[in-house]
C-alpha atoms as a PDB file:
ATOM      1  CA  UNK A   1     -28.724  27.509  82.145  1.00  0.00           C
ATOM      2  CA  UNK A   2     -27.258  23.530  82.399  1.00  0.00           C
ATOM      3  CA  UNK A   3     -28.015  21.598  85.603  1.00  0.00           C
ATOM      4  CA  UNK A   4     -25.314  21.704  88.255  1.00  0.00           C
ATOM      5  CA  UNK A   5     -24.948  18.269  87.906  1.00  0.00           C
ATOM      6  CA  UNK A   6     -24.438  17.977  84.515  1.00  0.00           C
ATOM      7  CA  UNK A   7     -21.518  20.206  84.460  1.00  0.00           C
ATOM      8  CA  UNK A   8     -19.756  18.469  87.166  1.00  0.00           C
ATOM      9  CA  UNK A   9     -20.359  15.154  85.268  1.00  0.00           C
ATOM     10  CA  UNK A  10     -18.568  16.963  82.149  1.00  0.00           C
ATOM     11  CA  UNK A  11     -16.006  18.627  83.921  1.00  0.00           C
ATOM     12  CA  UNK A  12     -15.194  14.783  86.076  1.00  0.00           C
ATOM     13  CA  UNK A  13     -14.915  13.079  83.252  1.00  0.00           C
ATOM     14  CA  UNK A  14     -12.866  15.669  80.783  1.00  0.00           C
ATOM     15  CA  UNK A  15     -10.116  15.776  83.702  1.00  0.00           C
ATOM     16  CA  UNK A  16     -10.164  11.964  84.122  1.00  0.00           C
ATOM     17  CA  UNK A  17      -9.663  11.633  80.529  1.00  0.00           C
ATOM     18  CA  UNK A  18      -7.282  14.690  80.749  1.00  0.00           C
ATOM     19  CA  UNK A  19      -4.961  12.905  83.186  1.00  0.00           C
ATOM     20  CA  UNK A  20      -5.570   9.382  81.852  1.00  0.00           C
ATOM     21  CA  UNK A  21      -7.308   8.032  85.039  1.00  0.00           C
ATOM     22  CA  UNK A  22      -9.688   4.798  85.100  1.00  0.00           C
ATOM     23  CA  UNK A  23     -12.635   4.972  86.962  1.00  0.00           C
ATOM     24  CA  UNK A  24     -10.876   2.641  89.176  1.00  0.00           C
ATOM     25  CA  UNK A  25      -7.427   5.201  89.920  1.00  0.00           C
ATOM     26  CA  UNK A  26     -10.163   7.940  90.514  1.00  0.00           C
ATOM     27  CA  UNK A  27     -11.835   5.983  93.477  1.00  0.00           C
ATOM     28  CA  UNK A  28      -8.148   4.725  95.117  1.00  0.00           C
ATOM     29  CA  UNK A  29      -7.640   8.743  94.817  1.00  0.00           C
ATOM     30  CA  UNK A  30     -10.907  10.055  95.928  1.00  0.00           C
ATOM     31  CA  UNK A  31     -12.493   7.301  98.481  1.00  0.00           C
ATOM     32  CA  UNK A  32     -15.598   7.397  96.172  1.00  0.00           C
ATOM     33  CA  UNK A  33     -16.300   4.003  94.500  1.00  0.00           C
ATOM     34  CA  UNK A  34     -16.311   3.535  91.222  1.00  0.00           C
ATOM     35  CA  UNK A  35     -19.742   2.786  90.405  1.00  0.00           C
ATOM     36  CA  UNK A  36     -20.922   6.230  92.329  1.00  0.00           C
ATOM     37  CA  UNK A  37     -17.877   7.867  89.719  1.00  0.00           C
ATOM     38  CA  UNK A  38     -19.263   6.374  86.839  1.00  0.00           C
ATOM     39  CA  UNK A  39     -22.669   7.065  87.638  1.00  0.00           C
ATOM     40  CA  UNK A  40     -21.546  10.499  88.632  1.00  0.00           C
ATOM     41  CA  UNK A  41     -19.828  10.621  85.088  1.00  0.00           C
ATOM     42  CA  UNK A  42     -23.299   9.694  83.183  1.00  0.00           C
ATOM     43  CA  UNK A  43     -25.101  11.992  85.223  1.00  0.00           C
ATOM     44  CA  UNK A  44     -27.100   9.784  86.654  1.00  0.00           C
ATOM     45  CA  UNK A  45     -26.416  11.008  89.830  1.00  0.00           C
ATOM     46  CA  UNK A  46     -26.040  14.477  91.842  1.00  0.00           C
ATOM     47  CA  UNK A  47     -23.413  14.308  94.147  1.00  0.00           C
ATOM     48  CA  UNK A  48     -23.481  15.398  97.556  1.00  0.00           C
ATOM     49  CA  UNK A  49     -21.036  18.444  98.708  1.00  0.00           C
ATOM     50  CA  UNK A  50     -18.785  15.775 100.458  1.00  0.00           C
ATOM     51  CA  UNK A  51     -18.484  13.606  97.452  1.00  0.00           C
ATOM     52  CA  UNK A  52     -17.360  16.758  95.250  1.00  0.00           C
ATOM     53  CA  UNK A  53     -14.974  17.915  98.015  1.00  0.00           C
ATOM     54  CA  UNK A  54     -13.241  13.866  97.984  1.00  0.00           C
ATOM     55  CA  UNK A  55     -13.233  13.493  94.313  1.00  0.00           C
ATOM     56  CA  UNK A  56     -11.405  17.174  94.149  1.00  0.00           C
ATOM     57  CA  UNK A  57      -8.941  17.055  96.717  1.00  0.00           C
ATOM     58  CA  UNK A  58      -8.239  13.264  95.238  1.00  0.00           C
ATOM     59  CA  UNK A  59      -8.073  14.928  91.738  1.00  0.00           C
ATOM     60  CA  UNK A  60      -6.284  17.224  93.171  1.00  0.00           C
ATOM     61  CA  UNK A  61      -7.860  19.923  91.793  1.00  0.00           C
ATOM     62  CA  UNK A  62     -10.178  23.029  92.921  1.00  0.00           C
ATOM     63  CA  UNK A  63     -13.394  22.594  93.834  1.00  0.00           C
ATOM     64  CA  UNK A  64     -14.348  25.860  91.305  1.00  0.00           C
ATOM     65  CA  UNK A  65     -12.576  23.682  88.135  1.00  0.00           C
ATOM     66  CA  UNK A  66     -14.884  20.985  88.897  1.00  0.00           C
ATOM     67  CA  UNK A  67     -18.381  22.470  89.226  1.00  0.00           C
ATOM     68  CA  UNK A  68     -18.109  25.525  86.439  1.00  0.00           C
ATOM     69  CA  UNK A  69     -18.467  25.458  82.830  1.00  0.00           C
ATOM     70  CA  UNK A  70     -14.876  25.502  80.872  1.00  0.00           C
ATOM     71  CA  UNK A  71     -14.342  28.852  79.374  1.00  0.00           C
ATOM     72  CA  UNK A  72     -15.120  28.375  75.833  1.00  0.00           C
ATOM     73  CA  UNK A  73     -12.120  27.904  73.375  1.00  0.00           C
ATOM     74  CA  UNK A  74     -13.241  30.854  71.370  1.00  0.00           C
ATOM     75  CA  UNK A  75     -14.233  34.222  73.079  1.00  0.00           C
ATOM     76  CA  UNK A  76     -15.569  37.259  70.806  1.00  0.00           C
ATOM     77  CA  UNK A  77     -16.254  40.287  72.517  1.00  0.00           C
ATOM     78  CA  UNK A  78     -18.158  42.801  70.839  1.00  0.00           C
ATOM     79  CA  UNK A  79     -16.911  46.716  70.954  1.00  0.00           C
ATOM     80  CA  UNK A  80     -20.874  47.724  71.252  1.00  0.00           C
ATOM     81  CA  UNK A  81     -21.420  44.732  74.327  1.00  0.00           C
ATOM     82  CA  UNK A  82     -18.581  46.974  75.844  1.00  0.00           C
ATOM     83  CA  UNK A  83     -19.310  49.172  78.964  1.00  0.00           C
ATOM     84  CA  UNK A  84     -16.889  51.802  78.569  1.00  0.00           C
ATOM     85  CA  UNK A  85     -15.191  53.571  82.003  1.00  0.00           C
ATOM     86  CA  UNK A  86     -14.567  57.268  81.877  1.00  0.00           C
ATOM     87  CA  UNK A  87     -12.555  58.875  83.942  1.00  0.00           C
ATOM     88  CA  UNK A  88     -10.997  63.101  83.864  1.00  0.00           C
ATOM     89  CA  UNK A  89     -14.386  64.428  82.769  1.00  0.00           C
ATOM     90  CA  UNK A  90     -14.212  61.916  79.829  1.00  0.00           C
ATOM     91  CA  UNK A  91     -10.820  62.370  78.138  1.00  0.00           C
ATOM     92  CA  UNK A  92      -9.796  59.098  79.347  1.00  0.00           C
ATOM     93  CA  UNK A  93     -11.873  55.821  77.921  1.00  0.00           C
ATOM     94  CA  UNK A  94     -11.184  52.696  79.167  1.00  0.00           C
ATOM     95  CA  UNK A  95     -12.965  49.674  77.445  1.00  0.00           C
ATOM     96  CA  UNK A  96     -11.721  46.255  79.628  1.00  0.00           C
ATOM     97  CA  UNK A  97     -11.875  43.949  76.739  1.00  0.00           C
ATOM     98  CA  UNK A  98     -10.754  40.917  79.256  1.00  0.00           C
ATOM     99  CA  UNK A  99     -11.116  42.360  82.790  1.00  0.00           C
ATOM    100  CA  UNK A 100      -9.353  40.293  85.442  1.00  0.00           C
ATOM    101  CA  UNK A 101     -10.729  37.529  86.545  1.00  0.00           C
ATOM    102  CA  UNK A 102      -9.542  35.049  89.485  1.00  0.00           C
ATOM    103  CA  UNK A 103      -8.770  32.176  87.216  1.00  0.00           C
ATOM    104  CA  UNK A 104      -5.976  34.224  85.007  1.00  0.00           C
ATOM    105  CA  UNK A 105      -3.019  36.773  86.095  1.00  0.00           C
ATOM    106  CA  UNK A 106      -3.817  39.539  83.348  1.00  0.00           C
ATOM    107  CA  UNK A 107      -6.205  41.768  81.889  1.00  0.00           C
ATOM    108  CA  UNK A 108      -6.348  43.579  78.867  1.00  0.00           C
ATOM    109  CA  UNK A 109      -7.894  46.810  77.804  1.00  0.00           C
ATOM    110  CA  UNK A 110      -8.182  49.435  75.164  1.00  0.00           C
ATOM    111  CA  UNK A 111      -7.472  53.436  76.388  1.00  0.00           C
ATOM    112  CA  UNK A 112      -8.533  56.269  74.249  1.00  0.00           C
ATOM    113  CA  UNK A 113      -6.864  59.352  76.075  1.00  0.00           C
ATOM    114  CA  UNK A 114      -7.818  62.587  74.497  1.00  0.00           C
ATOM    115  CA  UNK A 115      -6.166  65.880  73.913  1.00  0.00           C
ATOM    116  CA  UNK A 116      -4.758  67.163  77.402  1.00  0.00           C
ATOM    117  CA  UNK A 117      -6.316  64.064  79.416  1.00  0.00           C
ATOM    118  CA  UNK A 118      -4.718  62.049  81.812  1.00  0.00           C
ATOM    119  CA  UNK A 119      -4.760  59.415  84.514  1.00  0.00           C
ATOM    120  CA  UNK A 120      -2.927  59.431  87.974  1.00  0.00           C
ATOM    121  CA  UNK A 121      -3.055  55.693  88.661  1.00  0.00           C
ATOM    122  CA  UNK A 122      -2.270  54.363  92.669  1.00  0.00           C
ATOM    123  CA  UNK A 123       0.586  51.666  92.803  1.00  0.00           C
ATOM    124  CA  UNK A 124      -1.089  47.926  91.720  1.00  0.00           C
ATOM    125  CA  UNK A 125      -0.193  45.450  94.386  1.00  0.00           C
ATOM    126  CA  UNK A 126       3.578  44.125  94.402  1.00  0.00           C
ATOM    127  CA  UNK A 127       4.785  42.718  91.209  1.00  0.00           C
ATOM    128  CA  UNK A 128       2.318  44.006  89.037  1.00  0.00           C
ATOM    129  CA  UNK A 129       3.510  45.029  85.337  1.00  0.00           C
ATOM    130  CA  UNK A 130       1.802  46.798  83.080  1.00  0.00           C
ATOM    131  CA  UNK A 131       2.537  46.186  79.251  1.00  0.00           C
ATOM    132  CA  UNK A 132       1.241  49.122  76.642  1.00  0.00           C
ATOM    133  CA  UNK A 133       1.676  49.791  73.081  1.00  0.00           C
ATOM    134  CA  UNK A 134       0.411  52.683  71.008  1.00  0.00           C
ATOM    135  CA  UNK A 135      -1.142  53.044  68.300  1.00  0.00           C
ATOM    136  CA  UNK A 136      -2.550  55.916  67.352  1.00  0.00           C
ATOM    137  CA  UNK A 137      -1.200  59.861  68.638  1.00  0.00           C
ATOM    138  CA  UNK A 138       1.019  60.577  71.254  1.00  0.00           C
ATOM    139  CA  UNK A 139       1.542  59.268  75.189  1.00  0.00           C
ATOM    140  CA  UNK A 140       3.845  60.392  78.325  1.00  0.00           C
ATOM    141  CA  UNK A 141       3.659  57.701  81.084  1.00  0.00           C
ATOM    142  CA  UNK A 142       5.178  59.418  84.519  1.00  0.00           C
ATOM    143  CA  UNK A 143       6.760  57.040  86.679  1.00  0.00           C
ATOM    144  CA  UNK A 144       8.814  57.654  89.950  1.00  0.00           C
ATOM    145  CA  UNK A 145       9.902  61.103  88.629  1.00  0.00           C
ATOM    146  CA  UNK A 146      10.878  59.956  85.082  1.00  0.00           C
ATOM    147  CA  UNK A 147       8.604  60.819  81.703  1.00  0.00           C
ATOM    148  CA  UNK A 148       8.403  58.093  78.972  1.00  0.00           C
ATOM    149  CA  UNK A 149       6.997  59.488  75.754  1.00  0.00           C
ATOM    150  CA  UNK A 150       6.007  57.327  73.038  1.00  0.00           C
ATOM    151  CA  UNK A 151       4.102  57.761  69.749  1.00  0.00           C
ATOM    152  CA  UNK A 152       2.465  55.226  67.200  1.00  0.00           C
ATOM    153  CA  UNK A 153       4.169  51.605  67.393  1.00  0.00           C
ATOM    154  CA  UNK A 154       6.047  52.241  70.490  1.00  0.00           C
ATOM    155  CA  UNK A 155       5.591  49.739  73.584  1.00  0.00           C
ATOM    156  CA  UNK A 156       6.765  50.036  76.824  1.00  0.00           C
ATOM    157  CA  UNK A 157       6.871  47.654  80.094  1.00  0.00           C
ATOM    158  CA  UNK A 158       6.900  48.222  83.264  1.00  0.00           C
ATOM    159  CA  UNK A 159       6.670  47.750  87.102  1.00  0.00           C
ATOM    160  CA  UNK A 160       3.013  48.980  87.977  1.00  0.00           C
ATOM    161  CA  UNK A 161       3.312  48.826  91.937  1.00  0.00           C
ATOM    162  CA  UNK A 162       4.282  52.090  92.020  1.00  0.00           C
ATOM    163  CA  UNK A 163       2.248  55.833  91.444  1.00  0.00           C
ATOM    164  CA  UNK A 164       2.120  56.101  87.597  1.00  0.00           C
ATOM    165  CA  UNK A 165       0.570  58.729  85.050  1.00  0.00           C
ATOM    166  CA  UNK A 166      -0.680  58.713  82.042  1.00  0.00           C
ATOM    167  CA  UNK A 167      -1.820  61.601  79.561  1.00  0.00           C
ATOM    168  CA  UNK A 168      -1.533  62.633  76.022  1.00  0.00           C
ATOM    169  CA  UNK A 169      -0.050  65.714  75.166  1.00  0.00           C
ATOM    170  CA  UNK A 170      -0.825  65.895  71.770  1.00  0.00           C
ATOM    171  CA  UNK A 171      -3.035  67.783  69.502  1.00  0.00           C
ATOM    172  CA  UNK A 172      -4.985  63.913  68.563  1.00  0.00           C
ATOM    173  CA  UNK A 173      -6.744  60.957  70.355  1.00  0.00           C
ATOM    174  CA  UNK A 174      -3.956  58.573  71.912  1.00  0.00           C
ATOM    175  CA  UNK A 175      -5.060  54.930  71.219  1.00  0.00           C
ATOM    176  CA  UNK A 176      -2.979  52.200  72.981  1.00  0.00           C
ATOM    177  CA  UNK A 177      -3.446  48.707  74.317  1.00  0.00           C
ATOM    178  CA  UNK A 178      -2.834  47.953  77.912  1.00  0.00           C
ATOM    179  CA  UNK A 179      -2.349  44.617  79.367  1.00  0.00           C
ATOM    180  CA  UNK A 180      -1.855  44.529  83.077  1.00  0.00           C
ATOM    181  CA  UNK A 181      -0.125  41.248  84.782  1.00  0.00           C
ATOM    182  CA  UNK A 182      -0.766  40.172  88.245  1.00  0.00           C
ATOM    183  CA  UNK A 183       1.670  37.709  90.207  1.00  0.00           C
ATOM    184  CA  UNK A 184       0.536  35.267  91.903  1.00  0.00           C
END
């Protein structure tokens, strides 16, 4: 694991370069000396929490953006590494490819529903939407007293801030992709 002051140094330099800011301008914005900022960027100095907050506030970025390693540009999710979540006695299976993270506003799953499998979902927080594409089988989504029947190749978007139910009425496994979008 990389030392935190080196992560901070790399993030600070990347933000400064992205915003096209000189060391002097960052010093003016943050109240931290130009010399200190240069030392921090080179990994020669471990800043105090107070200094980190001054720099974060001056650059108008979150403390977390400065302290956490950046997300890689590419991330491969191997199916064998995914921990499958099961409901309805194993007839409804969720494969969380990209689970919710506080810095993104969505999550992406693959769902498999065996014959007669069903899941009653509670309402998500206000403004939440779901986007579903069916790849195999049949799917019925029940929302506010109405059934929506989808088959292979069909897609649906709906407001998920109300109770809804997924079920497989067919004789084969239903496979689908689900993206859940959360508002601010």
